[in-house]
XYZ file of C-alpha atoms in Angstrom:
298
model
C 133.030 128.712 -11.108
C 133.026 124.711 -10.550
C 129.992 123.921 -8.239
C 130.589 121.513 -4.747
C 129.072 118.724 -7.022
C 131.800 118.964 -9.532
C 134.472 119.077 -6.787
C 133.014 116.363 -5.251
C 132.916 114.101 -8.573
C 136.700 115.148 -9.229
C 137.484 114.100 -5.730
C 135.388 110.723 -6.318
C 137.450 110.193 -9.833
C 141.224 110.775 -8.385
C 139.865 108.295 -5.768
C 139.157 105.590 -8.472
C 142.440 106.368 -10.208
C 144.484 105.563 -7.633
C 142.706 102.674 -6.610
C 143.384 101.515 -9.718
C 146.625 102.315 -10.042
C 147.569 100.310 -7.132
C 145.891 97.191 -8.757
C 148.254 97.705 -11.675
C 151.290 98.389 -9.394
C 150.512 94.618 -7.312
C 149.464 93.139 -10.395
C 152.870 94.534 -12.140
C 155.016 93.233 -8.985
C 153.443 89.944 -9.307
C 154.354 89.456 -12.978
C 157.882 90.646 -11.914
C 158.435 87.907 -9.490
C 156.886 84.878 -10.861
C 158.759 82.134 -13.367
C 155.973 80.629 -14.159
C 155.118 81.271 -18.021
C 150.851 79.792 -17.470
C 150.769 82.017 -14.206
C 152.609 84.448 -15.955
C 149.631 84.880 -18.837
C 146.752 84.770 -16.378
C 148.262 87.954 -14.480
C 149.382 89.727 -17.829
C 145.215 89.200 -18.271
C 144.671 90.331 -15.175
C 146.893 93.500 -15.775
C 145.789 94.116 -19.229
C 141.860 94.887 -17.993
C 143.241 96.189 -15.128
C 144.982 98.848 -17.338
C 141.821 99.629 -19.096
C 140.366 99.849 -16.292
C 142.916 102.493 -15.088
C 143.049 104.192 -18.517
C 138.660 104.622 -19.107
C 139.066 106.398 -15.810
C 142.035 108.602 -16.454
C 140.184 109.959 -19.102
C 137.195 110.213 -17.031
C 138.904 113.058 -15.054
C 140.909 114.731 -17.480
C 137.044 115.128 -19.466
C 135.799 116.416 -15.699
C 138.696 118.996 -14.893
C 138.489 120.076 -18.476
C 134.584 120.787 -18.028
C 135.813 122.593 -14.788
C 138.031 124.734 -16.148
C 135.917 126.043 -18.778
C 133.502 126.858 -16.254
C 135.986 128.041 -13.878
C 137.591 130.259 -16.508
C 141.218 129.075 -14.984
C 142.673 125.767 -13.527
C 141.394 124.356 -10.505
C 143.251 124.351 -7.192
C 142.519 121.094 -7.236
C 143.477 119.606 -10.554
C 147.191 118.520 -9.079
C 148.991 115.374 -11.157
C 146.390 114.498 -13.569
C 145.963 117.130 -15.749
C 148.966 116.171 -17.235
C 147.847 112.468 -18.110
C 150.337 111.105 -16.224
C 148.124 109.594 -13.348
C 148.436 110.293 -9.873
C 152.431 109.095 -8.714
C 154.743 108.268 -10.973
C 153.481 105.260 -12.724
C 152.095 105.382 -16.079
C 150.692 102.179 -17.675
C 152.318 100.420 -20.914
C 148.968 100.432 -22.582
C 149.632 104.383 -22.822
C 153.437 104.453 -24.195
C 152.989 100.783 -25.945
C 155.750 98.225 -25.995
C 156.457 99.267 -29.882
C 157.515 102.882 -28.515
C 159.729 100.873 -26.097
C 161.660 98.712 -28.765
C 161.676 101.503 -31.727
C 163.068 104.311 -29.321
C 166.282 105.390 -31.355
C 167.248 106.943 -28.049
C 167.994 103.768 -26.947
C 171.443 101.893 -27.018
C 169.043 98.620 -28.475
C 166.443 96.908 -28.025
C 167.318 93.951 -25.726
C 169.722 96.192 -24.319
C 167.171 98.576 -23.054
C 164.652 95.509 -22.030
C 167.054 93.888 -19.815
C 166.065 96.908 -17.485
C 162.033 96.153 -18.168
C 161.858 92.526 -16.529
C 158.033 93.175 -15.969
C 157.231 94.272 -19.593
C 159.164 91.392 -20.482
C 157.431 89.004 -19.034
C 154.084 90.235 -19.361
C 154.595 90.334 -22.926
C 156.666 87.365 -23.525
C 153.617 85.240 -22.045
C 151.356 87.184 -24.029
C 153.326 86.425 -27.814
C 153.232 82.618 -26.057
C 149.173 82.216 -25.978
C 149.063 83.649 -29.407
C 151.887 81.513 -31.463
C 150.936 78.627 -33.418
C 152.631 75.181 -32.348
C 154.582 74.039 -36.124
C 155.094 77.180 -37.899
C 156.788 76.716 -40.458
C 160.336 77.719 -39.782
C 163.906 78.098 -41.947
C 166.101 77.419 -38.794
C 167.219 74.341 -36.648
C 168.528 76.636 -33.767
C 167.500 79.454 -31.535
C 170.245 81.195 -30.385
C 169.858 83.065 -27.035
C 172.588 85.530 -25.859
C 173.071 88.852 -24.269
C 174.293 91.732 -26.466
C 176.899 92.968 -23.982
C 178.589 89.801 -25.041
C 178.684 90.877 -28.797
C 181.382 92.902 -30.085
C 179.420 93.827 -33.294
C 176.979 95.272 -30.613
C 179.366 97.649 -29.320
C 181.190 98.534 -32.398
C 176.860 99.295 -33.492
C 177.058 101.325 -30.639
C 174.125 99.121 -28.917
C 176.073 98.579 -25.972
C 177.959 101.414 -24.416
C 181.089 99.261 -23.265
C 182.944 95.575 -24.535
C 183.924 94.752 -21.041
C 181.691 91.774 -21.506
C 182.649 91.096 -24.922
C 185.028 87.507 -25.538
C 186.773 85.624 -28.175
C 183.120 84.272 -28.599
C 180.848 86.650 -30.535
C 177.277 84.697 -29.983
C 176.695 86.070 -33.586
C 179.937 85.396 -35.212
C 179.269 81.765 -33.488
C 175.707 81.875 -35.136
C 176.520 83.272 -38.324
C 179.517 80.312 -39.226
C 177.016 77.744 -37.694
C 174.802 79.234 -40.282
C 177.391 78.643 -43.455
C 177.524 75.216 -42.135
C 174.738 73.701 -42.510
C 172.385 74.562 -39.478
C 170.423 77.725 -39.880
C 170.616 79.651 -36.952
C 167.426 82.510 -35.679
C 169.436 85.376 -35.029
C 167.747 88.827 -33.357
C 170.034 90.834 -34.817
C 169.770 89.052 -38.578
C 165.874 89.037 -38.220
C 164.264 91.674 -36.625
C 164.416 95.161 -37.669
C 164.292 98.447 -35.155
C 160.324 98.531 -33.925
C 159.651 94.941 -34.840
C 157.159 93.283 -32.176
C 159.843 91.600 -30.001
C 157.885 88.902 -27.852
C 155.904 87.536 -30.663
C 159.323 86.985 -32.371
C 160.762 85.226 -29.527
C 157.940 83.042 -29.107
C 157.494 81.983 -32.997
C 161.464 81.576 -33.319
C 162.035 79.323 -30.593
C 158.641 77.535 -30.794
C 159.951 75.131 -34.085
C 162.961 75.410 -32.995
C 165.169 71.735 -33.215
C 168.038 73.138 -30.840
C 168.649 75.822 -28.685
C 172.601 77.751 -28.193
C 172.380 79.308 -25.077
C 175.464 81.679 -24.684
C 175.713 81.662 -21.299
C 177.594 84.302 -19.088
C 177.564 86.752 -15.952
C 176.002 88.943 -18.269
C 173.436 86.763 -19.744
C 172.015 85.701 -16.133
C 171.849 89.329 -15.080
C 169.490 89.773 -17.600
C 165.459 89.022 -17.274
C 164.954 89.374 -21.195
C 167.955 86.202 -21.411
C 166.361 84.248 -18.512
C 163.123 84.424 -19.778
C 164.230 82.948 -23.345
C 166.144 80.042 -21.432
C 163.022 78.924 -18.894
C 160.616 79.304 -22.430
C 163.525 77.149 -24.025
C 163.885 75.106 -21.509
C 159.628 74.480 -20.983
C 159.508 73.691 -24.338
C 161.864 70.480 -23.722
C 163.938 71.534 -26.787
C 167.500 70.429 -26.780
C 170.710 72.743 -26.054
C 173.936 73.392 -25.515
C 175.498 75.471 -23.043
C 178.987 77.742 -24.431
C 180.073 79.637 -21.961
C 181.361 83.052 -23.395
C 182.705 86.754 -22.012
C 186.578 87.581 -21.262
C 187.179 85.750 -18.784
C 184.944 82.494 -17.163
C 182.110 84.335 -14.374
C 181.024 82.937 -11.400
C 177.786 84.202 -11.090
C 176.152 82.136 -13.522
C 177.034 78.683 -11.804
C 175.102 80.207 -8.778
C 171.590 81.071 -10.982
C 168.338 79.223 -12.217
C 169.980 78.775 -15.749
C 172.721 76.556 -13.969
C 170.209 74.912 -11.876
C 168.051 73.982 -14.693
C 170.434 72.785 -17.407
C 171.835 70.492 -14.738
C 174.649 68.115 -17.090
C 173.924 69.931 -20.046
C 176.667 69.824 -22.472
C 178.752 72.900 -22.821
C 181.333 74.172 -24.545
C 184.054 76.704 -22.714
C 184.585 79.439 -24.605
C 185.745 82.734 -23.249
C 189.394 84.310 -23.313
C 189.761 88.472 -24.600
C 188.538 89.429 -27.596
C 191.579 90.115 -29.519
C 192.079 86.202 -29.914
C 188.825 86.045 -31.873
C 186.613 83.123 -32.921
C 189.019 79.976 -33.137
C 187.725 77.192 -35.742
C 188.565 75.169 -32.843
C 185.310 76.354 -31.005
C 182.966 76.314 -34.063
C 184.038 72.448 -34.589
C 183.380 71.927 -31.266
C 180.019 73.472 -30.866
C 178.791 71.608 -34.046
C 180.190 68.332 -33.180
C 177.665 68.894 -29.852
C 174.757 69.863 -31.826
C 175.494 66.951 -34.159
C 174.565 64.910 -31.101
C 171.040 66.054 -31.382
C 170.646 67.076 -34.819
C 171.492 64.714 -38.147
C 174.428 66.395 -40.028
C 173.314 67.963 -43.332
């Protein structure tokens, strides 16, 4: 039968959990609602111990209820929640599950698709890949194209998107793909990473040597944190871009968000209609004649 002392210590260890796991939860909301990318990587710091912190003591109690129940012969009364290794409420730390188990999931409809509902793993992480990628990597592209898959019909028909009600006459990969043929190697998620790859420290090292940046802009791409996230690191890193506007139809919401705000007179190329009409070699020309603005025509 567990002794008082051993009830006591479990009762002194679920303490110290949740203690912890509230400094994770603030520490997570923090991350969540800052734009900053250097306060951004000294809370991910923060967080990252914090976890540890949470985790050395998590299995701190598990170890003491599993010494109770072998003297006890049966659970404890007390043992509620974190037996289970789940930690007392309902949040579990990303130390535990990892961010690979996130992007590798084949439960998932895709990887950016299933991000754009982690905003705090995103930017925890994306600051993260930052500190750790080298300035002048050697790189086979002159643009970094950002875009939302539910723009892409080649995401739907993948089935990584469940629905093409965001999907144009612009395919941001068709668009990055013929920009490609024509001279201007384009870094293209869906061309370079492969189901599992580490996501953030691809981000980081594509549009770090970056010469240009294609930023398909759209409702869609502004309701998602992963797309945001790539613009402001874009945008911080006082690379050039181009704004084409793409979807079925011209949104509203993105004239009224920070990726408006920030690209001020940008150039920007219109580019939405349905998408039956497909990619017109109208748009292509007139994408490249903007990039030629920036970049010397090879």
């Amino acid at each position: 039968m567990a002794t008082w002392r051993d009830m006591e210590h479990l009762t002194h260890l679920r303490a110290q959990l949740a203690r912890h796991q509230n400094e994770c939860l603030r520490l997570e909301e923090s991350i969540n609602e800052c734009a900053d990318i250097a306060e951004i990587e000294t809370l991910n710091l923060a967080l990252m111990s914090a976890e540890r912190e949470y985790n050395d003591c998590l299995a701190a109690l598990q170890s003491a209820e599993e010494d109770s129940r072998k003297h006890a012969h049966s659970h404890p009364a007390v043992a509620r929640g974190t037996g289970s290794g789940s930690g007392p409420g309902s949040w579990t730390p990303h130390s535990i599950h990892g961010v690979a188990g996130l992007v590798s999931n084949p439960s998932r409809p895709g990887t950016r698709a299933h991000l754009e509902s982690q905003p705090d793993v995103v930017a925890r992480h994306l600051a993260a890949a930052a500190k750790g990628a080298m300035d002048g990597a050697a790189a086979d592209w002159d643009i970094f194209v950002s875009y939302s898959w539910r723009n892409s019909l080649e995401a739907f028909n993948r089935g990584q998107i469940d629905s093409d009600a965001g999907c144009g006459m612009c395919d941001p990969r068709d668009l990055a793909r013929r920009l490609s043929n024509m001279g201007h190697p384009c870094w293209l998620d869906a061309d370079r990473l492969e189901d599992g790859a580490p996501l953030y420290d691809h981000l980081v090292e594509a549009i770090k040597p970056a010469k240009f940046g294609i930023v398909c802009v759209s409702d869609e791409y502004v309701q998602s944190e992963t797309c945001k996230l790539e613009f402001k690191f874009l945008h911080s890193r006082k690379i050039p871009y181009a704004l084409v506007i793409v979807g079925a139809h011209k949104g509203k919401e993105w004239e009224d968000s920070v990726v408006k705000f920030l690209s001020g007179d940008s150039l920007y190329v219109e580019a939405t209609g349905p998408a039956s009409a497909g990619l017109s070699e109208e748009t292509v020309e007139r994408v490249w004649a903007v990039i030629g603005k920036s970049l010397p025509r090879k």
